[in-house]
Tab-separated table of C-alpha atoms in Angstrom:
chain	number	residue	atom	x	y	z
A	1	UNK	CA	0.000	0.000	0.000
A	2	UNK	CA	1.361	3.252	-1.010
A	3	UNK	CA	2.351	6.245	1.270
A	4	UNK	CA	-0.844	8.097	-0.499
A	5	UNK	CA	-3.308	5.535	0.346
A	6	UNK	CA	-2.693	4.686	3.973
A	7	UNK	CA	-2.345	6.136	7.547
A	8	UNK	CA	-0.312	5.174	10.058
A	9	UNK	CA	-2.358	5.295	13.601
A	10	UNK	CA	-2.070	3.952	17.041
A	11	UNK	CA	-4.403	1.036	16.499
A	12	UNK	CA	-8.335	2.052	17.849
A	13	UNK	CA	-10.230	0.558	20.181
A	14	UNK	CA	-13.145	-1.050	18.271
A	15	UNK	CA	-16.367	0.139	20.061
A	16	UNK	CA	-19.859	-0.536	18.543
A	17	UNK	CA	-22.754	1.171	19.736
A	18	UNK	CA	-24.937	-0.870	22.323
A	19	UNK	CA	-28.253	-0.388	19.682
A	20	UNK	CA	-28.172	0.188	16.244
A	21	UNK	CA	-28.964	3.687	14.874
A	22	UNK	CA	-30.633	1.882	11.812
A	23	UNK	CA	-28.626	2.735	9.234
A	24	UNK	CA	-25.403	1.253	8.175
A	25	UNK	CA	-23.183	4.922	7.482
A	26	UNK	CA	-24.023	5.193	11.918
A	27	UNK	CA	-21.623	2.849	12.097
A	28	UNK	CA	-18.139	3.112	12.423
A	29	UNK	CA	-16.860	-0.491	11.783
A	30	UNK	CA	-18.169	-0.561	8.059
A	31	UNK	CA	-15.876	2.783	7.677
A	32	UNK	CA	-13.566	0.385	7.124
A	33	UNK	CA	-14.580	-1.830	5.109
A	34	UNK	CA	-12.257	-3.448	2.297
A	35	UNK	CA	-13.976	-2.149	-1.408
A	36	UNK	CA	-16.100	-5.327	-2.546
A	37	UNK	CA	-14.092	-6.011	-5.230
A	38	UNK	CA	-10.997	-6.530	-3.622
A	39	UNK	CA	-12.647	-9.064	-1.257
A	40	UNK	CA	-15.077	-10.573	-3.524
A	41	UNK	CA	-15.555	-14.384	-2.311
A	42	UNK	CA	-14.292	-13.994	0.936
A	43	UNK	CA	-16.010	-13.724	4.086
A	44	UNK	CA	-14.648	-10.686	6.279
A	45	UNK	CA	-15.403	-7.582	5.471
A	46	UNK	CA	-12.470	-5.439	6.669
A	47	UNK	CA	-8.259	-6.125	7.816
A	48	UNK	CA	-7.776	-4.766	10.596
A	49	UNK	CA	-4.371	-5.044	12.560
A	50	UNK	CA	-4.144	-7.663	14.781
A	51	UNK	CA	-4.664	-6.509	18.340
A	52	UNK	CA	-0.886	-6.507	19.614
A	53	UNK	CA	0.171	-4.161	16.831
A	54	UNK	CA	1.576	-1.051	18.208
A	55	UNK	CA	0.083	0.588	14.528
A	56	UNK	CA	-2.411	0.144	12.218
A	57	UNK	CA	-2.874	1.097	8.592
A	58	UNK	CA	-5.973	2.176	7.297
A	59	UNK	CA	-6.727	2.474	3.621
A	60	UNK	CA	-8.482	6.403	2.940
A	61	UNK	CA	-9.293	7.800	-0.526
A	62	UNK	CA	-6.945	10.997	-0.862
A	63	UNK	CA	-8.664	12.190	-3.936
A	64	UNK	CA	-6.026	10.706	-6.302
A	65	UNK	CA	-7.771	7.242	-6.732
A	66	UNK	CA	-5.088	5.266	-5.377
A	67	UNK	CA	-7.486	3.364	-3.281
A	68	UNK	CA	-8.207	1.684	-7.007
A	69	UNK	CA	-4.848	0.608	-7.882
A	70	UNK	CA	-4.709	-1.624	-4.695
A	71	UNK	CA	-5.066	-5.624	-5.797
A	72	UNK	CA	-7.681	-7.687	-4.616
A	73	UNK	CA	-6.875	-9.954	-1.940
A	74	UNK	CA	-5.044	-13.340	-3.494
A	75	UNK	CA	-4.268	-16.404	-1.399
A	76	UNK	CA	-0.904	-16.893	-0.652
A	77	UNK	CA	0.775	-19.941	1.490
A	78	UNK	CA	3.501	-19.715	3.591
A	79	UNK	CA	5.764	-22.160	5.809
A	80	UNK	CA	4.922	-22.873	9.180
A	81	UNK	CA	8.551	-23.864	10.770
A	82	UNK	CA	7.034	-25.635	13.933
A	83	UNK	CA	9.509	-28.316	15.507
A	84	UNK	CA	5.908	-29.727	17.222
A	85	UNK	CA	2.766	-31.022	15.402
A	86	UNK	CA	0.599	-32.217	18.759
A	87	UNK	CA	-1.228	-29.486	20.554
A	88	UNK	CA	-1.959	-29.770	24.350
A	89	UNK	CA	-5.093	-28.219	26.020
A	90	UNK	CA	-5.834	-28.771	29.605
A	91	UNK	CA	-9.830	-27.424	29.173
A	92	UNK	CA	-12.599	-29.174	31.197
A	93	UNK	CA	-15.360	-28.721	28.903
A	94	UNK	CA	-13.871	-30.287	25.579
A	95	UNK	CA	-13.434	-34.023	24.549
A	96	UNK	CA	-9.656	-33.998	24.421
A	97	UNK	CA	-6.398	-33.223	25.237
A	98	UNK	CA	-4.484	-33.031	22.206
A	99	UNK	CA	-4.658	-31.812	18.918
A	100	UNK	CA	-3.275	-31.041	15.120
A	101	UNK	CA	-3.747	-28.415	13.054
A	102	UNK	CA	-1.881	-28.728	9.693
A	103	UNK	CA	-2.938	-25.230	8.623
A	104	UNK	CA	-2.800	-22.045	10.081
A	105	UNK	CA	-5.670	-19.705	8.500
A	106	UNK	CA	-8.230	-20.863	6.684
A	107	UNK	CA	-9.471	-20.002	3.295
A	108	UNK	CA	-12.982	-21.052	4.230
A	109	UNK	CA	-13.498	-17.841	5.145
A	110	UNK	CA	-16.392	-18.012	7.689
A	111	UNK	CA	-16.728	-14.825	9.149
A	112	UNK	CA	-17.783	-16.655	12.528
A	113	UNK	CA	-14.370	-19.011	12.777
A	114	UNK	CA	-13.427	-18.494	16.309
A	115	UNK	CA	-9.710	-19.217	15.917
A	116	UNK	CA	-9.476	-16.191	13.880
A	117	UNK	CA	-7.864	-14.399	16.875
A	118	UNK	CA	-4.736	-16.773	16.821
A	119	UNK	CA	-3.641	-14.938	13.700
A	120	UNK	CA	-2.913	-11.942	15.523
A	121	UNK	CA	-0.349	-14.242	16.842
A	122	UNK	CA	1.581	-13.630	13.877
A	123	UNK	CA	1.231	-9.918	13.443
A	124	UNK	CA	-1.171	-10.497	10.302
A	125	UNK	CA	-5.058	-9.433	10.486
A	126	UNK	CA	-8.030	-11.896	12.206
A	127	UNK	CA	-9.967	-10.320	9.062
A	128	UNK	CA	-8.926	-10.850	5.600
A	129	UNK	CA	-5.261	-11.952	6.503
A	130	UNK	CA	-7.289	-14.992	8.183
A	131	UNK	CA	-8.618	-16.381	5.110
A	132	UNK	CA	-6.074	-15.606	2.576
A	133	UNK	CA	-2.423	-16.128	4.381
A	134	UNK	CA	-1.826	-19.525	5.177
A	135	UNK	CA	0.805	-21.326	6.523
A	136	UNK	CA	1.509	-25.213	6.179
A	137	UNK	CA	3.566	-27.496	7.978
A	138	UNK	CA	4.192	-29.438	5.346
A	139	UNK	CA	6.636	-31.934	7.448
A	140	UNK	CA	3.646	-32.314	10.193
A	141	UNK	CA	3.203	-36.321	9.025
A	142	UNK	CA	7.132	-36.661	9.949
A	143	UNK	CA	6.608	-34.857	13.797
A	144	UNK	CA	3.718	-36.757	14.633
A	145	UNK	CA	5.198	-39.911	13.921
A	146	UNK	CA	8.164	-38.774	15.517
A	147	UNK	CA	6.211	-37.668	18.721
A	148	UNK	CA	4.472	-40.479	18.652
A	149	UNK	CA	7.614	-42.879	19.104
A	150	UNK	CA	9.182	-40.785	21.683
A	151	UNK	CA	9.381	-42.694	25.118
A	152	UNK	CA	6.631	-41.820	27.551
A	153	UNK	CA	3.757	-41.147	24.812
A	154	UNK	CA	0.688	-42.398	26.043
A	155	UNK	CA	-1.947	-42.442	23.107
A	156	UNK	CA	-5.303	-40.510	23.590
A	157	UNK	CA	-7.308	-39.752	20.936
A	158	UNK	CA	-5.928	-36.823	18.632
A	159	UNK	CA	-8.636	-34.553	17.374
A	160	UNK	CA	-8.333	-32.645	14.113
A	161	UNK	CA	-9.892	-29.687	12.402
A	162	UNK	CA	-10.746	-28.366	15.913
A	163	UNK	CA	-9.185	-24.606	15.039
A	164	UNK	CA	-8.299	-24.300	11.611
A	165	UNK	CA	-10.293	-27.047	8.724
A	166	UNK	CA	-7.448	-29.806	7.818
A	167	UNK	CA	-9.475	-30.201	4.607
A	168	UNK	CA	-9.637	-26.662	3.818
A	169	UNK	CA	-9.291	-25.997	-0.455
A	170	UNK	CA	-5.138	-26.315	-0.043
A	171	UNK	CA	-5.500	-29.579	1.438
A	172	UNK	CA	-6.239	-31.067	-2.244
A	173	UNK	CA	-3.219	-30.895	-3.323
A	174	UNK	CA	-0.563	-30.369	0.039
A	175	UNK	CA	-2.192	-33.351	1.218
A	176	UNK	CA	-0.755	-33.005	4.778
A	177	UNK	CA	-3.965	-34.023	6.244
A	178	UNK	CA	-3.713	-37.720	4.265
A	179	UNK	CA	-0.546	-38.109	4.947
A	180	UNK	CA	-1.346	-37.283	8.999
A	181	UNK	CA	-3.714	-40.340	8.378
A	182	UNK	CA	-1.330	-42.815	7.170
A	183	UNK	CA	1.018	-42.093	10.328
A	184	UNK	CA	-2.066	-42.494	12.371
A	185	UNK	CA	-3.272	-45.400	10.757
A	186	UNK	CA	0.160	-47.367	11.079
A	187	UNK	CA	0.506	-46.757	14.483
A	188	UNK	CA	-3.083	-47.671	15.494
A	189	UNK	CA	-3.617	-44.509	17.167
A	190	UNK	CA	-6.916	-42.896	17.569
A	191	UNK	CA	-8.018	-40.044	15.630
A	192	UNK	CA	-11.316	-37.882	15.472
A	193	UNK	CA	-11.604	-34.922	12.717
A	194	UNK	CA	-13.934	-31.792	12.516
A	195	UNK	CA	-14.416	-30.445	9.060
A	196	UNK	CA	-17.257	-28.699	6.676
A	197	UNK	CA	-15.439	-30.011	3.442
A	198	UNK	CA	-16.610	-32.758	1.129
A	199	UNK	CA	-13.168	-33.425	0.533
A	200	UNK	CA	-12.622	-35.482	3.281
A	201	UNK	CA	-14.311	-38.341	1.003
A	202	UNK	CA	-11.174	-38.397	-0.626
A	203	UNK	CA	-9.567	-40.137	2.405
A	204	UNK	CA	-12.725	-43.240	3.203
A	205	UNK	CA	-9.762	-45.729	2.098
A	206	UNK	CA	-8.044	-45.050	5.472
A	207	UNK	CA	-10.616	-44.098	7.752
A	208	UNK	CA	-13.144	-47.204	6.872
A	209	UNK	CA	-9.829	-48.937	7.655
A	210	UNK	CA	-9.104	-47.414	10.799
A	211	UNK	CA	-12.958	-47.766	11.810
A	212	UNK	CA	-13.209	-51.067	11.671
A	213	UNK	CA	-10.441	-51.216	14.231
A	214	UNK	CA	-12.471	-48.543	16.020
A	215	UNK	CA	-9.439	-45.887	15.607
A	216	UNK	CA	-11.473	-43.098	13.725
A	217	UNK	CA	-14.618	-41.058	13.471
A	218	UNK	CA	-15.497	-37.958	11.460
A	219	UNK	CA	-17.905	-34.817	12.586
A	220	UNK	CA	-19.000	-32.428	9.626
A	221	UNK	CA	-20.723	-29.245	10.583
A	222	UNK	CA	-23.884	-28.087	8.771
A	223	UNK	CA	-24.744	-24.314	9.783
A	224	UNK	CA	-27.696	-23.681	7.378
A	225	UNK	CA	-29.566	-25.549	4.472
A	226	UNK	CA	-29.867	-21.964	3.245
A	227	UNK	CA	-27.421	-21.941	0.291
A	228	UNK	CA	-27.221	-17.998	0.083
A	229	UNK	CA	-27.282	-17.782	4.133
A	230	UNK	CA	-24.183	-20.461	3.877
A	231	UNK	CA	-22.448	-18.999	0.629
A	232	UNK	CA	-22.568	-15.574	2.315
A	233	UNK	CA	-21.429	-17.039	5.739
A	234	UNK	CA	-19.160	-19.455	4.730
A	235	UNK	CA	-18.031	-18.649	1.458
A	236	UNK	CA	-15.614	-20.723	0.503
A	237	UNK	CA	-16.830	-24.399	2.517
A	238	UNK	CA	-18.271	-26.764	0.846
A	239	UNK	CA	-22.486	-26.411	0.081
A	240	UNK	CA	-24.791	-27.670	2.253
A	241	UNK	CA	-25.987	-30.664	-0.457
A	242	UNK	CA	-22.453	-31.496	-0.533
A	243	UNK	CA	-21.480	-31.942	3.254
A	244	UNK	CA	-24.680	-33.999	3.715
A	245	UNK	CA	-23.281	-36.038	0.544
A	246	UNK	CA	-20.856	-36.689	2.148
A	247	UNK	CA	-22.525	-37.436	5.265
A	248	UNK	CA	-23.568	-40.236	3.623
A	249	UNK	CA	-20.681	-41.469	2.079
A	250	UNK	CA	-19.038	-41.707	5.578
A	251	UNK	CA	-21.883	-43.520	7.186
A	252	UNK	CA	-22.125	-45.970	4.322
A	253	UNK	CA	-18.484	-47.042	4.372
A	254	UNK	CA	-18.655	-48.338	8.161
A	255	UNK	CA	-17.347	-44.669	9.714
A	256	UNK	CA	-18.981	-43.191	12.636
A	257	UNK	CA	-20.190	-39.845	11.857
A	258	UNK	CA	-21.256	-36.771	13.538
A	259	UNK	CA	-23.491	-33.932	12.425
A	260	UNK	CA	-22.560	-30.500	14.079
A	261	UNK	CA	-25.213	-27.395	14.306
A	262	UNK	CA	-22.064	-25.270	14.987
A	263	UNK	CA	-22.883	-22.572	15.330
A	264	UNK	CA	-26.395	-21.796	16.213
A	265	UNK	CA	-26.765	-18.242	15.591
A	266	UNK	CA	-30.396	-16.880	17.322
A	267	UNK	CA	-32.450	-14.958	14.456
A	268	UNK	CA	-30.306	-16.163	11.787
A	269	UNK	CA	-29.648	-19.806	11.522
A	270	UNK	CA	-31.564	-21.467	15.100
A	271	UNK	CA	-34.524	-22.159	13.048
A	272	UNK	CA	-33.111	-24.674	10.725
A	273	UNK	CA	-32.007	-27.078	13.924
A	274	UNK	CA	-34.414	-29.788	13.245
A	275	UNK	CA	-33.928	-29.504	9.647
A	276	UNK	CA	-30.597	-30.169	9.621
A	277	UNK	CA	-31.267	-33.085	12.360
A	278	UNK	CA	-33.610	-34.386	9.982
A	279	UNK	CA	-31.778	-34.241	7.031
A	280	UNK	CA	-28.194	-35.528	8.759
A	281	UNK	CA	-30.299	-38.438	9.983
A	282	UNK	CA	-31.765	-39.238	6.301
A	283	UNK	CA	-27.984	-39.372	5.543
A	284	UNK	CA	-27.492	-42.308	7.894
A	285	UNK	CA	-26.037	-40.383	10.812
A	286	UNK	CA	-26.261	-41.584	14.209
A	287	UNK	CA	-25.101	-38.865	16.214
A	288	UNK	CA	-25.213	-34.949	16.863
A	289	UNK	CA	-24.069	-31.999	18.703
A	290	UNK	CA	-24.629	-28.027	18.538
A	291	UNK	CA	-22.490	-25.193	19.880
A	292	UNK	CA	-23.624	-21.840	20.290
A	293	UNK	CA	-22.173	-19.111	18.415
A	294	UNK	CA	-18.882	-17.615	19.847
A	295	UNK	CA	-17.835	-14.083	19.755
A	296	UNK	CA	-13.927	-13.662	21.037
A	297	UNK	CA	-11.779	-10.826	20.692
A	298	UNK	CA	-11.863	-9.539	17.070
A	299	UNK	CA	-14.273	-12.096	15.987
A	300	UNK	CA	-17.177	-9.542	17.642
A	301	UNK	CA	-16.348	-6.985	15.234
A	302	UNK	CA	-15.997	-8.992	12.421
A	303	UNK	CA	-19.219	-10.863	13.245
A	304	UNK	CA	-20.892	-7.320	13.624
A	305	UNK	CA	-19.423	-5.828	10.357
A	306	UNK	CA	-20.794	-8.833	8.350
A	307	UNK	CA	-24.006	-8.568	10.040
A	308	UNK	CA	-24.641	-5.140	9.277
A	309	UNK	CA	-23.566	-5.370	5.353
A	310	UNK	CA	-25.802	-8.669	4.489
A	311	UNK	CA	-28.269	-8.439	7.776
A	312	UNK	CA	-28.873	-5.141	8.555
A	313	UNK	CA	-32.328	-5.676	9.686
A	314	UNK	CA	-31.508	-8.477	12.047
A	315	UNK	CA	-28.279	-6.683	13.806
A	316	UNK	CA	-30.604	-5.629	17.043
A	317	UNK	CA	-32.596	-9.054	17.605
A	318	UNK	CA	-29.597	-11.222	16.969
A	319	UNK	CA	-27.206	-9.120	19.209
A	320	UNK	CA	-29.788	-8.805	21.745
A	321	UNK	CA	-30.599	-12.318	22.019
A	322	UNK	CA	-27.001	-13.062	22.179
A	323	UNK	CA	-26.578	-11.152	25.004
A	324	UNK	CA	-29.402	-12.911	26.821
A	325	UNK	CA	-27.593	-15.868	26.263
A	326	UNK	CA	-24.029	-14.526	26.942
A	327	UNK	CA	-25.133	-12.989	30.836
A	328	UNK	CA	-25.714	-9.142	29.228
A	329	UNK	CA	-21.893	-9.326	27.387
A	330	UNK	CA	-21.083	-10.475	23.912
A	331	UNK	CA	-19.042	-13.147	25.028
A	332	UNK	CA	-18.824	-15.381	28.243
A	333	UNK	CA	-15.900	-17.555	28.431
A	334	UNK	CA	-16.714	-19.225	31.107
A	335	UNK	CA	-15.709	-23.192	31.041
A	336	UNK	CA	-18.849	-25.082	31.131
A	337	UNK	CA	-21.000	-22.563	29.814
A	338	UNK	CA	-19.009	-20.915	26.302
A	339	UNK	CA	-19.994	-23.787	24.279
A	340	UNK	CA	-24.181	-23.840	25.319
A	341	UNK	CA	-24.707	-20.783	26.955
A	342	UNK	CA	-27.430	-19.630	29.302
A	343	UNK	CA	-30.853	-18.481	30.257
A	344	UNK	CA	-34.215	-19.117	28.889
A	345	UNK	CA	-33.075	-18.421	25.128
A	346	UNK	CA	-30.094	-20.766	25.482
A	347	UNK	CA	-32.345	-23.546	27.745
A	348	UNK	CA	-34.937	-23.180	24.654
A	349	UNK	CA	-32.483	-24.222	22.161
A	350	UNK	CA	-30.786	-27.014	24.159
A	351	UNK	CA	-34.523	-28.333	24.459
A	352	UNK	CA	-35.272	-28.289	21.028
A	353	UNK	CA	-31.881	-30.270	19.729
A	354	UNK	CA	-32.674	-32.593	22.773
A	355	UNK	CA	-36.604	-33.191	21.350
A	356	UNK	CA	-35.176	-33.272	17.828
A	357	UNK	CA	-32.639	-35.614	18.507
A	358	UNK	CA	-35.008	-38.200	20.725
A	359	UNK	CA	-37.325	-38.340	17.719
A	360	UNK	CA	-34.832	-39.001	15.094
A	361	UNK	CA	-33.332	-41.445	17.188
A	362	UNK	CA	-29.596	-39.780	17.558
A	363	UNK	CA	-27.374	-39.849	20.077
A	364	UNK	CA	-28.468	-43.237	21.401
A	365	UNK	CA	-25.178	-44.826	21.467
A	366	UNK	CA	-21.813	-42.697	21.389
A	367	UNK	CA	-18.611	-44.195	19.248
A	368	UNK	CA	-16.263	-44.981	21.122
A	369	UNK	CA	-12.167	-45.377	20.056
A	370	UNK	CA	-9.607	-47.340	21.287
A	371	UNK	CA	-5.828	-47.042	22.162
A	372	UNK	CA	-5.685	-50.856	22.216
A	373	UNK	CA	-4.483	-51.158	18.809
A	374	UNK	CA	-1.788	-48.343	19.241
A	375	UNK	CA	2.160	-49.544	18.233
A	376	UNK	CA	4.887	-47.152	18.678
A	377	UNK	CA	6.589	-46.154	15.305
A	378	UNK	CA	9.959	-47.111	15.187
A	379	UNK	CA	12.652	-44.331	15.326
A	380	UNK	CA	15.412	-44.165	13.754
A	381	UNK	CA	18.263	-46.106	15.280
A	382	UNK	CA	16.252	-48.274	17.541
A	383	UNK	CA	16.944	-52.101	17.355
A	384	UNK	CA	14.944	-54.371	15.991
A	385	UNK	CA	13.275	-57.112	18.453
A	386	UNK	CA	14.170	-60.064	18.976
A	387	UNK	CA	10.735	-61.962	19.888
């Protein structure tokens, strides 16, 4: 960006009014906004700096046009140097302890993701920077197996797909995430993956293989059957028709599968809950979960800035619900209650996936994986057994 067409600034505190004035220009998020064009098929609307900049730079028209001579925002993919590929996590409220990401970013785009804040991490934008810098470890199949041979692993299951989507668009032809599955798969260790991507389909060679030793299951999140609500929200996942496609494919080759309402987002997407329970379970899944939407750090703003340009009519009702939910704040964190929620809004949904789920039968029996099967790889150097 040109000396013309920026301004250097100690980076602002991002404050949104409490209501909405009614019409978009009272807001001074979308002042901010990246042109359309430039962002055209992503899902953030603006690039702000991430919050532990001491600066930011915000584009300003200066008369001259330069603001048109900027480039429209272009994926680019990076090296992620990490010497570790296993993540640890010591929170109550989640299914596991460990975890892989082989991406960092994701060019999925939705505007909702709440691991956009780690990108901050790495001086780029939660915004746009999410969604079009990545980073790959492209030696992550080499660290796991070498983590998973050193002395004093115990296996646990590893989830996947938890932060960032290991089947993201990349993934078709990096294929780090198949080649995390064929460590996995000759070690016998556990493994269950979170995605919204059909292309996991690619990979029912391995995992039908590893689920019949009860070593893998797969959970694919369906937000809305709406396919402008999940174009717009989600704009570069996989369609709706698609991840209940493939839905079926997984259920059909022997894998245990998992249909996530993630997230349920009151006055925009709560309505379709039994819909999508209904339609997962057509698909020959078995079981289901929901998590409420989540609004950390920058992902507020970016929520509220993408609200306001495609929902402008719903920005009061689904903010004010949210906050009936969230104990009068945006956000709760609280362990035990980020993931569901609270109060009469947040009991009401909880009811209805529990009511939906009794009468489609779901959630009667939970897959279960095994370490029992798990066989340390063998490292370099170590001699071979005798017996």
């Amino acid at each position: 960006m040109s000396p013309a067409s920026s301004h250097a600034l100690k980076h602002p505190t991002v404050t949104a009014p409490s209501e909405p004035a009614g019409a978009p220009s009272d807001f001074p998020e979308l002042a901010v906004a990246i042109d359309r064009q430039r962002r055209r098929g992503r899902g953030a609307q603006s690039n702000a700096s991430g919050r532990f900049e001491a600066e930011a730079r915000v584009a300003f028209d200066d008369g001259w046009q330069s603001l048109e001579e900027l480039p429209p925002f272009k994926t680019t993919v990076g090296i992620d140097t990490s010497r570790k590929v296993i993540t640890r996590n010591e929170s109550p409220d989640i299914g596991f302890d460990r975890s892989i990401n082989p991406y960092r970013g994701c060019e999925h785009g939705c505007v909702y993701c709440f691991a956009r804040p780690t990108h901050a991490y790495l001086g780029l934008s939660p915004g746009l920077d999410f969604e079009s810098k990545l980073f790959v470890k492209p030696e992550a199949p080499a660290l796991l197996e070498k983590e998973l041979a050193a002395p004093g692993y115990e296996p646990r299951m590893i989830a996947i797909g938890t932060n960032t989507d290991p089947y993201q668009p990349i993934e078709r032809e990096r294929k780090i995430m198949r080649g995390i599955l064929e460590v996995l798969e000759r070690a016998g260790h556990p493994v269950g993956i979170v995605t919204k991507s059909a292309l996991v389909t690619r990979d029912i060679d391995i995992l039908a293989r590893m689920a019949k030793r009860n070593l893998a299951k797969v959970g694919i999140s369906v937000t809305s059957l709406d396919p402008k609500l999940a174009r717009t929200m989600e704009p570069r996942a996989s369609t709706p028709p698609k991840r209940l496609e493939a839905l079926k494919q997984l259920s059909e080759a022997g894998i245990p599968t998992t249909v996530m309402v993630a997230p349920v987002i009151p006055a925009l997407n709560d309505s379709e809950i039994e819909r999508i329970l209904d339609a997962a379970a057509h698909a020959g899944v078995k079981e289901a979960s929901y998590v409420l939407l989540r609004l950390p750090l920058e992902v507020r703003d970016l929520f509220r800035e993408w609200l306001m340009a495609n929902y402008p009519d719903r920005y009061r009702h689904v903010f004010t619900l949210i906050r009936d939910m969230r104990g009068g704040r945006d956000y709760d964190a609280k362990w035990g209650e980020r993931m569901k929620g609270t109060g009469p809004m947040a009991w009401t949904i909880g009811r209805r996936f529990e009511i939906a789920c009794d009468r489609l039968g779901l959630n009667k029996r939970r897959s279960k994986l095994t370490t029992d099967h798990f066989a340390k790889p063998k490292r370099n150097g170590d001699q071979l057994s005798l017996f």
